[in-house]
Amino acid sequence: MRYVISRLWSLCLVFVVSSFVVFSGMYLVPGSPENFLVQGRTVSPEVLASIRVQYSLDDPFLTRYWNWLTSAVQGDFGRSLTTRQDVSNLLAARLPTTLFLTLYAGVLVVVFGIGLGVIAGTREGVFEKIVVFGSNLGFAVPTFFAALLLMAVFGGALGWFPVTGSGSGFGGRLFHLTLPAVALSLPSLAVVARITRTSVREESGSDHVLMAVARGVPRRLVLWRHTVRNSLLPVTTVIGTHLAALLASAFVIEYAFTLDGIGALLVDAVHRQDFAVVQAIALILVVAFGLINLAVDLLYAVIDPRIRLGKAA
Amino acid sequence: MPQSLVKPSSRISVVAGRAHRRLGTLGMVCVTIIAVIVLTTLLAPLIAPYGPYEGSVADRHLAPGVNHLLGTDQSGRDVLSRVIWGARSSLLGPLIVIVVTAVLATAIALTAAWYGGRVDSFLGRVLDVLFAFPNILLAILAIAIFGPSLLTASLALAIGYVPYSARVIRSVALRERNLPYIAAARMQGIYGFVITVRHILPNVWPQILTGMTINFGYAMIELAALSFLGLGVQPPNADWGLMVSSGQSSLLQGYPEQSVAAGLAIVVTVAAFGYIGERLGGRRAAGRVR
Amino acid sequence: MLTIDNLELSITDPDTGRVSEILRGNSLTLAAGEALGLVGESGSGKSMTLQCVLGIEPPGSSVGGRIELEGRDLRALRGEELRRTRAEDLALIAQNPHSVLNPVLPVGKYLMEGMSEARSMPKARARLRSSELLRSVGIEESERVLRSYPHQLSGGMLQRVVIAGAISAQPKLLLADEPTTALDVTTQAEVAAILDEKRREAEMSMIFVSHDLDLAAAVCDRLAVMRYGELVEIGTPEEIRDAPQHEYTRELMNARPKLHPEEA
């Protein structure tokens, strides 16, 4: 419990500091904040006034930050600087695609990463060599390049999958997001498969596994209960950080497949120099990233009794 | 026979032999690949058949042939030449990232390890906060603020890489710092800075080098991704990430040369650096298993 | 009961291809109910001999010779037959109890697994038997220990659990591999005494591997001295002590730490 509280506390600190970085970054640019926010666009005096209110530019600096943060916590990210749309509404409309894509890719990473790793770790031969080679190469393939290749082969040449749009309904989304999810998952999948394989190999040579064999425990149990189960403990942390990373790097894939997720919105906003939207998305991603990592740490503590119960005297 | 009479070639073969033992055959292949890529980059004006911007729309999408080994792109520029020229910015970005990361991370790690106590825990906290930021998001934020450029993206990524590198280096430096000979040196009144540079730095150097090798691959992928998004290197410059992106529509029309050539260049380079990094860093870890 | 005939073991290093000879053609026999001490310095091949009996030698090994348990060729056993033999007739007590129990499973699971999953005893009976076994090796709070995880218990406590697991099958042959070496000096004697007592009670045979000549002499009927993978001498503790035949045995005898110098 102490552990949980200390982790929560440091996460809060991280949120405060990173929100401050996200907020105050714009003041690093020389020139007035209005100029930065407007970026040479011609705007009406009313719009300029509302931007001044949105960023409370008439208040002292810390008050500005406080106002911005408190409204952000309440879900109010102000209005887009270019289209004047409500940022929260924009995000709400875009979030489902990103979440679906990330979860889909996450499932692929878990199922195929662990699956291939376990198979490669427990038997030797051609299959293992293929997995080792594939995982070494897999992490070197940039997601956007994989995206283009998948698009060209399965979308263009074979015509099995759509290459744009996010689809509607669960089935439609699943269908539309298959290629993006595969592209997004590949590097992480490769890393997870490789680490799983190494971990399984190490575990299968460990004393307690050898002892289980020597005691005549059935093969199936030695494999699953003692070897695979134990070897997956360190893998969970790796998977966790990769799930968080999937979320943070989904925008490249969303952009490549022109999906309507918040990542594509982020890229768009950077291109259009719409800093209000950039800030909102950056903040949300940092929070999500932090929460996922926290969840993984806690999960690890739950599944490993050595951490859960601590050392007894 | 005096040492100076040993032929230089045999000295090279000694070094090569040592590297071979360390990296393995595949590792030597990777070193060779990287050497070729670096040479190509430096000698681009001599090697590239055409200039990076040379070509006319009349020659667009030519199939690979004698004049254009890898064909031409949608503007009629020679793909091979652009891959060769593009190596410059594609390698420069990651180079900036790893050098800046190594300098910052080493400075922070050695400071933390030397002073320990409050300084150490304060720096640790700072790194924790930084760690909470996804690298590529930090880069995007920097680009949103300062505008798209390779330098901005590289510096932002470098800052994102510091926490991890610094932690690794710190732990090794700390182990070294606590050895008795360091205490002996301190008692002789040698300045902390001198001890750190003369004794601790050489001992963490392998970690720094391994980190640089591994980071190079990651940085290359992330910078290429930013260029792909139009947030890094700007057209019409030749850059691998940008080429993959600008070849996208051609690819879907059935002219894959540009995207595929540039993409493969990234894959090969990253894989080569990744493998060497793993060999360098993995030896230690591998020794633990039995 | 157990016959080891011309046992050879060599291991090939997968990286360098170098072959090292670990055991060089050793033979010995063990009568029913007899305890044999296998002594020698580390690396002499004592533990490897046990691993060969169990068929759990490291990867890259090639084994020659015969090992027979009551006339059955152990090295020829495969699959289910081998598993049942390991589960019912043999039992290993390894050196470090902290590393032989699965760290993420409760101790009770270790005992249960040996009885119900390796030897198909009904679960309910195995559960009862677990507590009985723990009490029989001197663990009073058996319920608490059964629920504990390995990292929560001391080495001495865990080694008792391992002994309990080993005797639970009433195996024909106990294979004890330096069972007290990893323990605190204070618990070493206790654990050795429990092991000795349990073995005599059930009249099990035992191979007791140790580098401690005195300890081996105390719990064994005969001693076998090994060096560099070779069995150099075999005899009763008295014979070994009073009239060592091999020069190495004499060295080993003289190398013992002496509590009472006047003895020598």
Coordinates of C-alpha atoms in Angstrom, one line a residue, chain A residues 98 101-103 105-106 109 143 184-185 187-189 191-192 237-253 285-286 288-290 292-293 296, chain B residues 131-137 218 222:
Chain A
T98 CA -7.3 6.0 -31.5
L101 CA -6.4 1.2 -33.0
T102 CA -4.2 1.1 -29.9
L103 CA -6.1 -1.6 -28.2
A105 CA -2.5 -3.3 -31.9
G106 CA -2.0 -4.1 -28.2
V109 CA 1.4 -7.5 -29.6
T143 CA 5.9 1.7 -38.7
L184 CA 1.6 -0.2 -35.6
S185 CA 2.1 -3.4 -33.7
P187 CA 8.1 -3.2 -33.9
S188 CA 6.7 -3.9 -30.4
L189 CA 5.6 -7.4 -31.5
V191 CA 10.6 -6.9 -29.3
V192 CA 8.1 -8.7 -27.2
T237 CA 6.7 -4.8 -17.8
V238 CA 8.0 -4.7 -21.3
I239 CA 4.6 -5.2 -22.7
G240 CA 3.3 -2.4 -20.6
T241 CA 5.8 0.1 -21.7
H242 CA 5.1 -0.9 -25.3
L243 CA 1.4 -0.5 -24.9
A244 CA 2.0 3.0 -23.7
A245 CA 4.3 3.6 -26.6
L246 CA 1.7 2.3 -29.0
L247 CA -0.6 5.1 -27.9
A248 CA 2.1 7.7 -28.2
S249 CA 3.2 6.6 -31.6
A250 CA -0.2 5.9 -33.1
F251 CA -0.3 9.3 -34.8
V252 CA 2.2 8.2 -37.4
I253 CA 0.0 5.3 -38.4
L285 CA -1.2 11.6 -24.1
V286 CA 1.2 12.3 -21.2
A288 CA -2.5 8.3 -20.5
F289 CA 1.1 7.3 -20.9
G290 CA 1.6 7.8 -17.1
I292 CA -0.7 2.9 -18.3
N293 CA 2.8 2.7 -16.9
V296 CA 1.6 -2.0 -15.4
Chain B
F131 CA 10.9 9.8 -18.5
A132 CA 7.1 10.2 -18.3
F133 CA 7.2 12.1 -21.6
P134 CA 7.0 9.9 -24.6
N135 CA 10.1 10.8 -26.7
I136 CA 8.3 11.5 -29.9
L137 CA 5.7 13.6 -28.2
Y218 CA 15.8 4.4 -32.6
E222 CA 11.7 8.4 -35.0

